[in-house]
mmCIF file of C-alpha atoms and ligand atoms in Angstrom:
data_model
loop_
_atom_site.group_PDB
_atom_site.id
_atom_site.type_symbol
_atom_site.label_atom_id
_atom_site.label_comp_id
_atom_site.label_asym_id
_atom_site.label_seq_id
_atom_site.Cartn_x
_atom_site.Cartn_y
_atom_site.Cartn_z
ATOM 1 C CA MET A 1 -0.039 0.057 -0.041
ATOM 2 C CA ASN A 2 1.589 3.242 -1.176
ATOM 3 C CA LEU A 3 -0.798 6.070 -0.057
ATOM 4 C CA ALA A 4 1.948 8.764 -1.216
ATOM 5 C CA ARG A 5 0.686 8.292 -4.587
ATOM 6 C CA PHE A 6 -2.481 10.051 -3.919
ATOM 7 C CA ALA A 7 -3.095 13.945 -3.795
ATOM 8 C CA ARG A 8 -3.472 14.947 0.093
ATOM 9 C CA ARG A 9 -3.920 17.923 2.012
ATOM 10 C CA ARG A 10 -2.435 18.025 5.548
ATOM 11 C CA TYR A 11 -4.659 19.031 8.361
ATOM 12 C CA THR A 12 -2.744 17.322 11.335
ATOM 13 C CA PRO A 13 0.920 17.926 11.793
ATOM 14 C CA GLY A 14 1.992 14.346 12.669
ATOM 15 C CA PHE A 15 0.545 10.942 14.300
ATOM 16 C CA THR A 16 -2.228 11.295 16.849
ATOM 17 C CA PRO A 17 -1.173 9.829 20.279
ATOM 18 C CA LEU A 18 -2.003 6.213 21.006
ATOM 19 C CA GLU A 19 -2.223 6.136 24.941
ATOM 20 C CA PRO A 20 -2.813 3.433 27.711
ATOM 21 C CA LEU A 21 -5.811 3.845 29.641
ATOM 22 C CA PRO A 22 -4.377 2.280 32.837
ATOM 23 C CA ARG A 23 -7.228 3.386 35.154
ATOM 24 C CA LEU A 24 -10.044 2.268 32.877
ATOM 25 C CA SER A 25 -8.200 -1.070 32.310
ATOM 26 C CA ALA A 26 -7.915 -1.669 36.073
ATOM 27 C CA ALA A 27 -11.697 -0.511 36.723
ATOM 28 C CA LEU A 28 -12.766 -3.383 34.207
ATOM 29 C CA GLY A 29 -10.398 -5.908 35.235
ATOM 30 C CA GLY A 30 -10.021 -7.492 32.177
ATOM 31 C CA PRO A 31 -7.639 -6.632 29.071
ATOM 32 C CA ASP A 32 -5.156 -3.858 28.977
ATOM 33 C CA ILE A 33 -6.737 -1.131 26.669
ATOM 34 C CA TRP A 34 -5.230 1.630 24.753
ATOM 35 C CA ILE A 35 -6.827 4.574 22.895
ATOM 36 C CA LYS A 36 -5.881 5.918 19.563
ATOM 37 C CA ARG A 37 -6.638 9.707 19.975
ATOM 38 C CA ASP A 38 -8.120 10.733 16.756
ATOM 39 C CA ASP A 39 -10.224 13.077 18.846
ATOM 40 C CA LEU A 40 -6.997 15.082 18.437
ATOM 41 C CA LEU A 41 -6.753 15.509 14.539
ATOM 42 C CA GLY A 42 -6.638 18.733 13.169
ATOM 43 C CA LEU A 43 -9.236 21.064 11.864
ATOM 44 C CA ALA A 44 -11.926 22.437 14.334
ATOM 45 C CA ALA A 45 -12.172 20.123 17.260
ATOM 46 C CA GLY A 46 -10.995 17.116 15.425
ATOM 47 C CA GLY A 47 -12.461 13.510 14.859
ATOM 48 C CA ASN A 48 -12.374 11.030 12.223
ATOM 49 C CA LYS A 49 -13.841 13.095 9.133
ATOM 50 C CA THR A 50 -10.557 15.384 9.266
ATOM 51 C CA ARG A 51 -8.566 12.032 7.827
ATOM 52 C CA LYS A 52 -11.010 11.518 4.930
ATOM 53 C CA LEU A 53 -11.244 15.158 3.960
ATOM 54 C CA GLU A 54 -7.530 15.269 3.730
ATOM 55 C CA PHE A 55 -7.999 13.172 0.280
ATOM 56 C CA LEU A 56 -11.457 14.451 -0.689
ATOM 57 C CA VAL A 57 -10.468 18.193 -0.490
ATOM 58 C CA ALA A 58 -7.123 17.620 -2.261
ATOM 59 C CA GLU A 59 -9.469 15.948 -5.140
ATOM 60 C CA ALA A 60 -11.780 19.003 -4.839
ATOM 61 C CA LEU A 61 -9.088 21.643 -5.299
ATOM 62 C CA ALA A 62 -7.286 19.365 -8.316
ATOM 63 C CA GLN A 63 -10.909 19.735 -10.060
ATOM 64 C CA GLY A 64 -10.794 23.490 -9.496
ATOM 65 C CA ALA A 65 -13.777 23.399 -7.033
ATOM 66 C CA ASP A 66 -14.705 26.671 -5.099
ATOM 67 C CA THR A 67 -17.545 25.138 -3.125
ATOM 68 C CA LEU A 68 -17.967 22.013 -0.992
ATOM 69 C CA ILE A 69 -21.478 20.351 -0.624
ATOM 70 C CA THR A 70 -22.183 17.698 1.920
ATOM 71 C CA VAL A 71 -24.811 16.088 4.001
ATOM 72 C CA GLY A 72 -24.963 14.984 7.580
ATOM 73 C CA ALA A 73 -27.276 14.385 10.443
ATOM 74 C CA PRO A 74 -28.434 17.580 12.610
ATOM 75 C CA GLN A 75 -25.510 17.420 15.015
ATOM 76 C CA SER A 76 -23.197 16.285 12.266
ATOM 77 C CA ASN A 77 -19.310 16.246 13.066
ATOM 78 C CA HIS A 78 -18.762 15.653 9.145
ATOM 79 C CA CYS A 79 -20.496 18.808 8.325
ATOM 80 C CA ARG A 80 -18.513 20.719 11.226
ATOM 81 C CA LEU A 81 -15.357 19.421 9.769
ATOM 82 C CA THR A 82 -16.215 19.949 6.113
ATOM 83 C CA LEU A 83 -17.134 23.600 7.109
ATOM 84 C CA ALA A 84 -13.798 23.852 8.983
ATOM 85 C CA ALA A 85 -11.699 22.418 5.723
ATOM 86 C CA ALA A 86 -13.614 24.951 3.638
ATOM 87 C CA ALA A 87 -12.886 27.818 5.859
ATOM 88 C CA LYS A 88 -9.070 26.932 5.821
ATOM 89 C CA GLU A 89 -9.196 26.479 2.112
ATOM 90 C CA GLY A 90 -10.988 29.622 1.393
ATOM 91 C CA LEU A 91 -13.908 27.545 -0.250
ATOM 92 C CA ALA A 92 -17.678 28.086 0.024
ATOM 93 C CA CYS A 93 -19.811 25.155 1.627
ATOM 94 C CA ARG A 94 -23.261 24.307 1.461
ATOM 95 C CA LEU A 95 -24.948 21.606 3.763
ATOM 96 C CA ILE A 96 -28.022 19.312 3.721
ATOM 97 C CA ILE A 97 -29.151 18.307 7.101
ATOM 98 C CA GLU A 98 -30.961 14.870 7.084
ATOM 99 C CA GLU A 99 -33.296 14.951 9.896
ATOM 100 C CA ARG A 100 -33.137 11.314 11.009
ATOM 101 C CA VAL A 101 -35.285 12.100 13.980
ATOM 102 C CA PRO A 102 -38.027 14.632 12.900
ATOM 103 C CA GLY A 103 -37.772 18.075 14.210
ATOM 104 C CA THR A 104 -34.463 17.734 15.887
ATOM 105 C CA TYR A 105 -32.623 20.312 13.632
ATOM 106 C CA ASN A 106 -32.401 23.556 15.417
ATOM 107 C CA ASP A 107 -29.801 26.201 13.967
ATOM 108 C CA ALA A 108 -29.979 27.877 17.543
ATOM 109 C CA ALA A 109 -28.953 24.653 19.259
ATOM 110 C CA LEU A 110 -25.549 24.122 21.038
ATOM 111 C CA GLY A 111 -22.823 21.737 20.140
ATOM 112 C CA ASN A 112 -21.928 21.326 16.578
ATOM 113 C CA ASN A 113 -24.851 23.705 15.441
ATOM 114 C CA LEU A 114 -23.313 26.618 17.229
ATOM 115 C CA LEU A 115 -19.888 25.877 15.562
ATOM 116 C CA PHE A 116 -21.715 25.457 12.120
ATOM 117 C CA ASP A 117 -22.705 29.189 12.791
ATOM 118 C CA LEU A 118 -19.157 30.288 13.923
ATOM 119 C CA MET A 119 -17.692 28.918 10.802
ATOM 120 C CA GLY A 120 -20.132 30.540 8.600
ATOM 121 C CA ALA A 121 -22.396 28.187 7.450
ATOM 122 C CA GLN A 122 -24.763 29.588 4.918
ATOM 123 C CA ASN A 123 -27.310 27.544 2.720
ATOM 124 C CA VAL A 124 -28.267 24.988 5.284
ATOM 125 C CA ARG A 125 -31.161 22.928 3.848
ATOM 126 C CA VAL A 126 -33.069 20.461 6.115
ATOM 127 C CA VAL A 127 -34.578 17.319 4.512
ATOM 128 C CA PRO A 128 -36.565 14.364 6.339
ATOM 129 C CA LEU A 129 -35.285 10.860 6.529
ATOM 130 C CA GLY A 130 -36.031 9.056 3.488
ATOM 131 C CA THR A 131 -34.742 11.747 1.181
ATOM 132 C CA ASP A 132 -32.617 10.656 -1.988
ATOM 133 C CA LEU A 133 -29.531 12.410 -0.476
ATOM 134 C CA ALA A 134 -27.508 12.089 -3.731
ATOM 135 C CA ALA A 135 -30.273 13.637 -5.696
ATOM 136 C CA GLU A 136 -30.393 16.509 -3.230
ATOM 137 C CA MET A 137 -26.548 17.133 -3.467
ATOM 138 C CA ALA A 138 -26.815 16.886 -7.341
ATOM 139 C CA GLU A 139 -29.638 19.641 -7.231
ATOM 140 C CA GLU A 140 -27.345 21.714 -4.886
ATOM 141 C CA ALA A 141 -24.493 21.388 -7.274
ATOM 142 C CA ALA A 142 -26.856 22.476 -10.265
ATOM 143 C CA LEU A 143 -27.539 25.602 -8.013
ATOM 144 C CA VAL A 144 -23.734 26.207 -7.596
ATOM 145 C CA ARG A 145 -22.940 26.127 -11.080
ATOM 146 C CA ALA A 146 -26.027 28.089 -12.237
ATOM 147 C CA GLU A 147 -24.244 30.938 -10.423
ATOM 148 C CA GLY A 148 -21.083 30.201 -12.247
ATOM 149 C CA GLY A 149 -19.483 28.155 -9.230
ATOM 150 C CA VAL A 150 -17.696 24.822 -9.448
ATOM 151 C CA PRO A 151 -19.056 22.364 -6.652
ATOM 152 C CA TYR A 152 -17.768 19.232 -5.327
ATOM 153 C CA ALA A 153 -19.978 17.026 -3.584
ATOM 154 C CA ILE A 154 -18.733 14.869 -0.640
ATOM 155 C CA ALA A 155 -20.708 11.870 0.287
ATOM 156 C CA GLY A 156 -22.141 11.578 3.819
ATOM 157 C CA GLY A 157 -19.582 11.053 6.066
ATOM 158 C CA GLY A 158 -16.920 11.199 3.273
ATOM 159 C CA SER A 159 -17.488 7.513 3.034
ATOM 160 C CA THR A 160 -16.173 6.746 -0.398
ATOM 161 C CA PRO A 161 -12.974 4.815 -1.290
ATOM 162 C CA LEU A 162 -10.793 7.853 -1.749
ATOM 163 C CA GLY A 163 -12.277 9.097 1.850
ATOM 164 C CA ALA A 164 -11.468 5.702 3.259
ATOM 165 C CA LEU A 165 -7.919 5.922 2.438
ATOM 166 C CA GLY A 166 -7.659 8.391 5.415
ATOM 167 C CA TYR A 167 -8.311 5.165 7.784
ATOM 168 C CA ALA A 168 -6.083 2.793 5.639
ATOM 169 C CA ALA A 169 -3.243 5.482 6.549
ATOM 170 C CA CYS A 170 -4.518 5.394 10.185
ATOM 171 C CA ALA A 171 -4.090 1.513 10.200
ATOM 172 C CA ALA A 172 -0.652 2.104 9.126
ATOM 173 C CA GLU A 173 -0.181 4.771 11.832
ATOM 174 C CA ILE A 174 -1.472 2.312 14.489
ATOM 175 C CA MET A 175 1.035 -0.394 13.182
ATOM 176 C CA ALA A 176 3.810 1.792 13.466
ATOM 177 C CA GLN A 177 3.234 3.080 16.818
ATOM 178 C CA SER A 178 2.367 -0.639 17.950
ATOM 179 C CA PHE A 179 6.102 -1.596 16.763
ATOM 180 C CA ASP A 180 7.317 1.475 18.330
ATOM 181 C CA MET A 181 5.780 0.751 21.808
ATOM 182 C CA GLY A 182 6.453 -3.197 21.577
ATOM 183 C CA VAL A 183 2.825 -3.536 22.164
ATOM 184 C CA ALA A 184 1.320 -6.106 19.860
ATOM 185 C CA PHE A 185 -2.568 -5.480 19.842
ATOM 186 C CA ASP A 186 -4.771 -8.577 20.118
ATOM 187 C CA ALA A 187 -7.734 -6.368 18.592
ATOM 188 C CA ILE A 188 -8.858 -2.949 17.635
ATOM 189 C CA VAL A 189 -12.480 -1.631 18.266
ATOM 190 C CA VAL A 190 -13.985 1.033 16.334
ATOM 191 C CA ALA A 191 -17.340 2.819 15.731
ATOM 192 C CA SER A 192 -19.097 2.131 12.586
ATOM 193 C CA GLY A 193 -21.528 4.528 11.044
ATOM 194 C CA SER A 194 -21.414 5.524 7.292
ATOM 195 C CA ALA A 195 -18.456 2.830 7.377
ATOM 196 C CA GLY A 196 -15.610 4.688 5.899
ATOM 197 C CA THR A 197 -13.614 4.503 9.021
ATOM 198 C CA HIS A 198 -14.207 0.879 9.628
ATOM 199 C CA SER A 199 -13.645 -0.146 5.800
ATOM 200 C CA GLY A 200 -10.567 2.103 5.616
ATOM 201 C CA LEU A 201 -9.009 0.348 8.603
ATOM 202 C CA LEU A 202 -9.773 -2.821 7.452
ATOM 203 C CA ALA A 203 -8.445 -2.444 3.899
ATOM 204 C CA GLY A 204 -5.204 -1.086 5.503
ATOM 205 C CA LEU A 205 -4.865 -3.848 8.117
ATOM 206 C CA VAL A 206 -5.433 -6.405 5.319
ATOM 207 C CA ALA A 207 -2.977 -4.556 2.937
ATOM 208 C CA LEU A 208 -0.269 -4.418 5.834
ATOM 209 C CA ASN A 209 -0.857 -8.103 6.739
ATOM 210 C CA ALA A 210 -1.516 -6.904 10.144
ATOM 211 C CA GLY A 211 -3.186 -10.093 11.355
ATOM 212 C CA VAL A 212 -4.892 -7.739 14.051
ATOM 213 C CA PRO A 213 -8.977 -8.386 13.983
ATOM 214 C CA LEU A 214 -10.994 -5.378 13.943
ATOM 215 C CA THR A 215 -14.437 -5.205 15.718
ATOM 216 C CA GLY A 216 -16.744 -2.505 14.563
ATOM 217 C CA ILE A 217 -19.656 -1.243 16.904
ATOM 218 C CA ASN A 218 -22.585 -0.051 15.162
ATOM 219 C CA VAL A 219 -24.128 3.196 15.849
ATOM 220 C CA ARG A 220 -27.273 2.821 13.384
ATOM 221 C CA ARG A 221 -27.770 -0.123 11.354
ATOM 222 C CA ALA A 222 -28.473 -3.719 11.754
ATOM 223 C CA ARG A 223 -25.415 -6.159 12.008
ATOM 224 C CA ALA A 224 -26.001 -7.772 8.637
ATOM 225 C CA GLU A 225 -26.778 -4.627 6.602
ATOM 226 C CA GLN A 226 -23.840 -2.673 8.095
ATOM 227 C CA GLU A 227 -21.378 -5.621 7.597
ATOM 228 C CA GLY A 228 -22.397 -5.867 3.978
ATOM 229 C CA ASN A 229 -21.850 -2.118 3.744
ATOM 230 C CA VAL A 230 -18.505 -2.098 5.219
ATOM 231 C CA HIS A 231 -17.498 -5.189 3.365
ATOM 232 C CA ARG A 232 -18.469 -3.452 -0.162
ATOM 233 C CA LEU A 233 -16.505 -0.129 0.738
ATOM 234 C CA ALA A 234 -13.397 -1.993 2.161
ATOM 235 C CA VAL A 235 -13.228 -3.990 -1.162
ATOM 236 C CA ALA A 236 -13.685 -0.887 -3.045
ATOM 237 C CA THR A 237 -10.966 0.917 -1.050
ATOM 238 C CA ALA A 238 -8.568 -1.987 -1.424
ATOM 239 C CA GLU A 239 -9.147 -1.789 -5.102
ATOM 240 C CA LEU A 240 -8.142 1.832 -5.243
ATOM 241 C CA MET A 241 -5.074 1.023 -3.442
ATOM 242 C CA GLY A 242 -4.329 -1.773 -5.431
ATOM 243 C CA THR A 243 -4.143 -4.159 -2.440
ATOM 244 C CA PRO A 244 -5.883 -7.405 -1.649
ATOM 245 C CA ALA A 245 -9.557 -7.338 -1.010
ATOM 246 C CA PRO A 246 -10.627 -8.219 2.778
ATOM 247 C CA ALA A 247 -12.644 -11.219 3.150
ATOM 248 C CA ARG A 248 -16.267 -11.026 4.057
ATOM 249 C CA ASP A 249 -15.628 -13.059 7.282
ATOM 250 C CA ALA A 250 -13.158 -10.283 8.351
ATOM 251 C CA VAL A 251 -15.952 -7.885 8.617
ATOM 252 C CA ILE A 252 -17.511 -7.715 12.472
ATOM 253 C CA ALA A 253 -20.112 -4.839 12.804
ATOM 254 C CA LEU A 254 -21.827 -5.471 16.247
ATOM 255 C CA ASP A 255 -25.452 -4.084 16.688
ATOM 256 C CA ASP A 256 -25.773 -4.590 20.287
ATOM 257 C CA TRP A 257 -25.148 -1.179 21.505
ATOM 258 C CA VAL A 258 -27.274 0.937 19.055
ATOM 259 C CA GLY A 259 -30.000 0.938 21.672
ATOM 260 C CA PRO A 260 -33.431 2.491 20.242
ATOM 261 C CA GLY A 261 -31.887 4.070 17.246
ATOM 262 C CA TYR A 262 -29.179 6.461 15.863
ATOM 263 C CA SER A 263 -28.279 9.361 17.988
ATOM 264 C CA LEU A 264 -30.982 8.235 20.798
ATOM 265 C CA PRO A 265 -29.214 7.961 24.344
ATOM 266 C CA THR A 266 -28.546 4.701 26.250
ATOM 267 C CA ALA A 267 -27.826 4.147 29.639
ATOM 268 C CA ASP A 268 -24.557 1.964 28.373
ATOM 269 C CA MET A 269 -23.523 5.033 26.441
ATOM 270 C CA VAL A 270 -23.817 7.574 29.380
ATOM 271 C CA ARG A 271 -21.833 5.094 31.825
ATOM 272 C CA ALA A 272 -19.208 4.932 29.097
ATOM 273 C CA VAL A 273 -19.007 8.530 28.456
ATOM 274 C CA ARG A 274 -18.938 9.236 32.397
ATOM 275 C CA MET A 275 -16.162 6.379 33.019
ATOM 276 C CA LEU A 276 -13.864 7.734 30.292
ATOM 277 C CA ALA A 277 -14.205 11.241 31.403
ATOM 278 C CA ALA A 278 -13.871 10.569 35.196
ATOM 279 C CA GLN A 279 -11.176 7.785 35.094
ATOM 280 C CA GLU A 280 -9.154 9.172 32.231
ATOM 281 C CA GLY A 281 -10.058 12.610 31.536
ATOM 282 C CA ILE A 282 -11.051 11.811 27.937
ATOM 283 C CA LEU A 283 -14.270 13.149 26.386
ATOM 284 C CA LEU A 284 -16.093 10.767 24.260
ATOM 285 C CA ASP A 285 -19.387 11.690 22.602
ATOM 286 C CA PRO A 286 -23.022 10.521 22.690
ATOM 287 C CA VAL A 287 -23.629 9.339 19.120
ATOM 288 C CA TYR A 288 -20.364 7.435 18.144
ATOM 289 C CA SER A 289 -17.511 6.979 20.476
ATOM 290 C CA GLY A 290 -19.876 6.597 23.422
ATOM 291 C CA LYS A 291 -21.667 3.768 22.109
ATOM 292 C CA ALA A 292 -18.531 2.305 20.650
ATOM 293 C CA MET A 293 -16.987 2.433 24.009
ATOM 294 C CA ALA A 294 -20.200 0.902 25.577
ATOM 295 C CA GLY A 295 -19.420 -1.888 23.139
ATOM 296 C CA LEU A 296 -15.865 -2.397 24.283
ATOM 297 C CA ILE A 297 -16.871 -2.352 27.915
ATOM 298 C CA GLY A 298 -19.845 -4.772 27.188
ATOM 299 C CA LEU A 299 -17.406 -6.951 25.522
ATOM 300 C CA VAL A 300 -15.205 -7.085 28.230
ATOM 301 C CA GLU A 301 -18.007 -7.793 30.773
ATOM 302 C CA ARG A 302 -19.373 -10.654 28.646
ATOM 303 C CA GLY A 303 -15.961 -12.122 28.542
ATOM 304 C CA ASP A 304 -15.109 -11.762 24.610
ATOM 305 C CA PHE A 305 -12.061 -9.803 25.584
ATOM 306 C CA THR A 306 -10.196 -11.053 28.644
ATOM 307 C CA ALA A 307 -7.059 -10.324 30.987
ATOM 308 C CA GLY A 308 -3.833 -10.504 29.321
ATOM 309 C CA GLN A 309 -5.183 -9.249 26.086
ATOM 310 C CA ARG A 310 -4.293 -5.794 24.757
ATOM 311 C CA LEU A 311 -6.982 -3.895 22.826
ATOM 312 C CA CYS A 312 -6.810 -0.504 20.922
ATOM 313 C CA PHE A 313 -9.916 1.553 21.068
ATOM 314 C CA VAL A 314 -9.871 4.158 18.073
ATOM 315 C CA HIS A 315 -11.598 7.271 19.654
ATOM 316 C CA THR A 316 -13.291 8.919 16.481
ATOM 317 C CA GLY A 317 -13.806 12.190 18.108
ATOM 318 C CA GLY A 318 -17.378 14.057 18.367
ATOM 319 C CA SER A 319 -16.886 15.729 21.840
ATOM 320 C CA PRO A 320 -18.518 19.198 20.554
ATOM 321 C CA SER A 321 -21.788 17.403 20.452
ATOM 322 C CA LEU A 322 -21.656 16.609 24.331
ATOM 323 C CA HIS A 323 -23.014 20.225 25.183
ATOM 324 C CA ALA A 324 -26.061 19.451 22.838
ATOM 325 C CA TYR A 325 -26.991 16.130 24.833
ATOM 326 C CA ALA A 326 -26.537 17.744 28.227
ATOM 327 C CA ARG A 327 -30.189 16.766 29.454
ATOM 328 C CA ASP A 328 -29.633 13.213 28.259
ATOM 329 C CA LEU A 329 -26.297 12.770 30.003
ATOM 330 C CA ARG A 330 -27.936 14.086 33.309
ATOM 331 C CA ASP A 331 -31.015 12.203 33.039
ATOM 332 C CA PRO A 332 -31.422 10.052 36.128
ATOM 333 C CA ALA A 333 -33.235 7.386 33.877
ATOM 334 C CA LEU A 334 -29.892 7.065 32.074
ATOM 335 C CA ASN A 335 -27.632 7.374 35.128
ATOM 336 C CA GLY A 336 -28.022 3.694 36.620
HETATM 337 C C1 PLP B 401 -18.886 9.888 11.602
HETATM 338 C C2 PLP B 401 -18.337 9.457 12.911
HETATM 339 C C3 PLP B 401 -18.137 8.277 13.272
HETATM 340 C C4 PLP B 401 -18.575 7.048 12.258
HETATM 341 O O1 PLP B 401 -17.471 6.901 11.214
HETATM 342 P P1 PLP B 401 -18.087 6.452 9.744
HETATM 343 O O2 PLP B 401 -16.750 6.607 8.844
HETATM 344 O O3 PLP B 401 -19.015 7.245 9.519
HETATM 345 O O4 PLP B 401 -18.413 5.180 10.211
HETATM 346 C C5 PLP B 401 -17.611 7.994 14.563
HETATM 347 N N1 PLP B 401 -17.339 8.867 15.558
HETATM 348 C C6 PLP B 401 -17.613 9.932 15.148
HETATM 349 C C7 PLP B 401 -17.411 11.149 16.252
HETATM 350 C C8 PLP B 401 -18.039 10.788 13.903
HETATM 351 O O5 PLP B 401 -18.573 11.840 13.648
#
């Protein structure tokens, strides 16, 4: 795998830290857990979309684009980071917000919505769940062209083969740090949403012949559907890199911690967010990394990961949305 062949903008100066979590590991009494701090990536408040945007925005600039268009949920980290990349590159940015839960977009809300405002979001269009988002973006692109602009549309979550290269690069980073520390991981655990992060990591691990299993924790979809999505995108990413295709049985995307649905809080999520904050001083988020960590904790508690093993949890970011979920995080019914 030779990612230097692809055009890339640099939004993070070097590797993100890969740190041990000794207090969390002791509290759980199982495996030794490390955390890959992708919450500390570059662009406004960091998080996983920054790695994907390095490749996507490079392509946009190569095509002469002056306007980025993308789509996300009401508290979308992806939209926040696309806005940040646009600001940094001097591009315009148009957002389509998919209201996966009706009535939840409020441009006066805190969390990422405040940051949208600060970064100059204009042309925010809200559409209901079930809208054809590709068609909606094509329509927005036509409006930009009609005004003489050059649009570049970024799929939801930046989850295309080109965007997923960012997480193949992260796999290489983790393996280099693992070697440097002399810590061989038995498994890597990551949140699985629009699937680019999970797929890119898998394609990268296979390309490197790393032999480290990867467990995805779903935040939205049922297991079979998500595993199909991840496998398709991982194969397409490997094809783009010219590396071996991941096997279907290398894709694990567990749905036991989704709860009632995407972005809806669960007691396990609140517990995971509180544990990482109180024991390690690390902020997760309610929608993705909190549910993924709830999954890791659940897998330790049910004995799937055991003492003597070494795990790497990929922290995909998202902490700006904590402020928009304050009421849930403090809800007595979710705080056992
Ligand atoms: C988007 C997102 C994810 C999920 O990544 P995908 O590549 O969409 O699967 C995880 N964590 C955070 C904080 C995110 O914003």
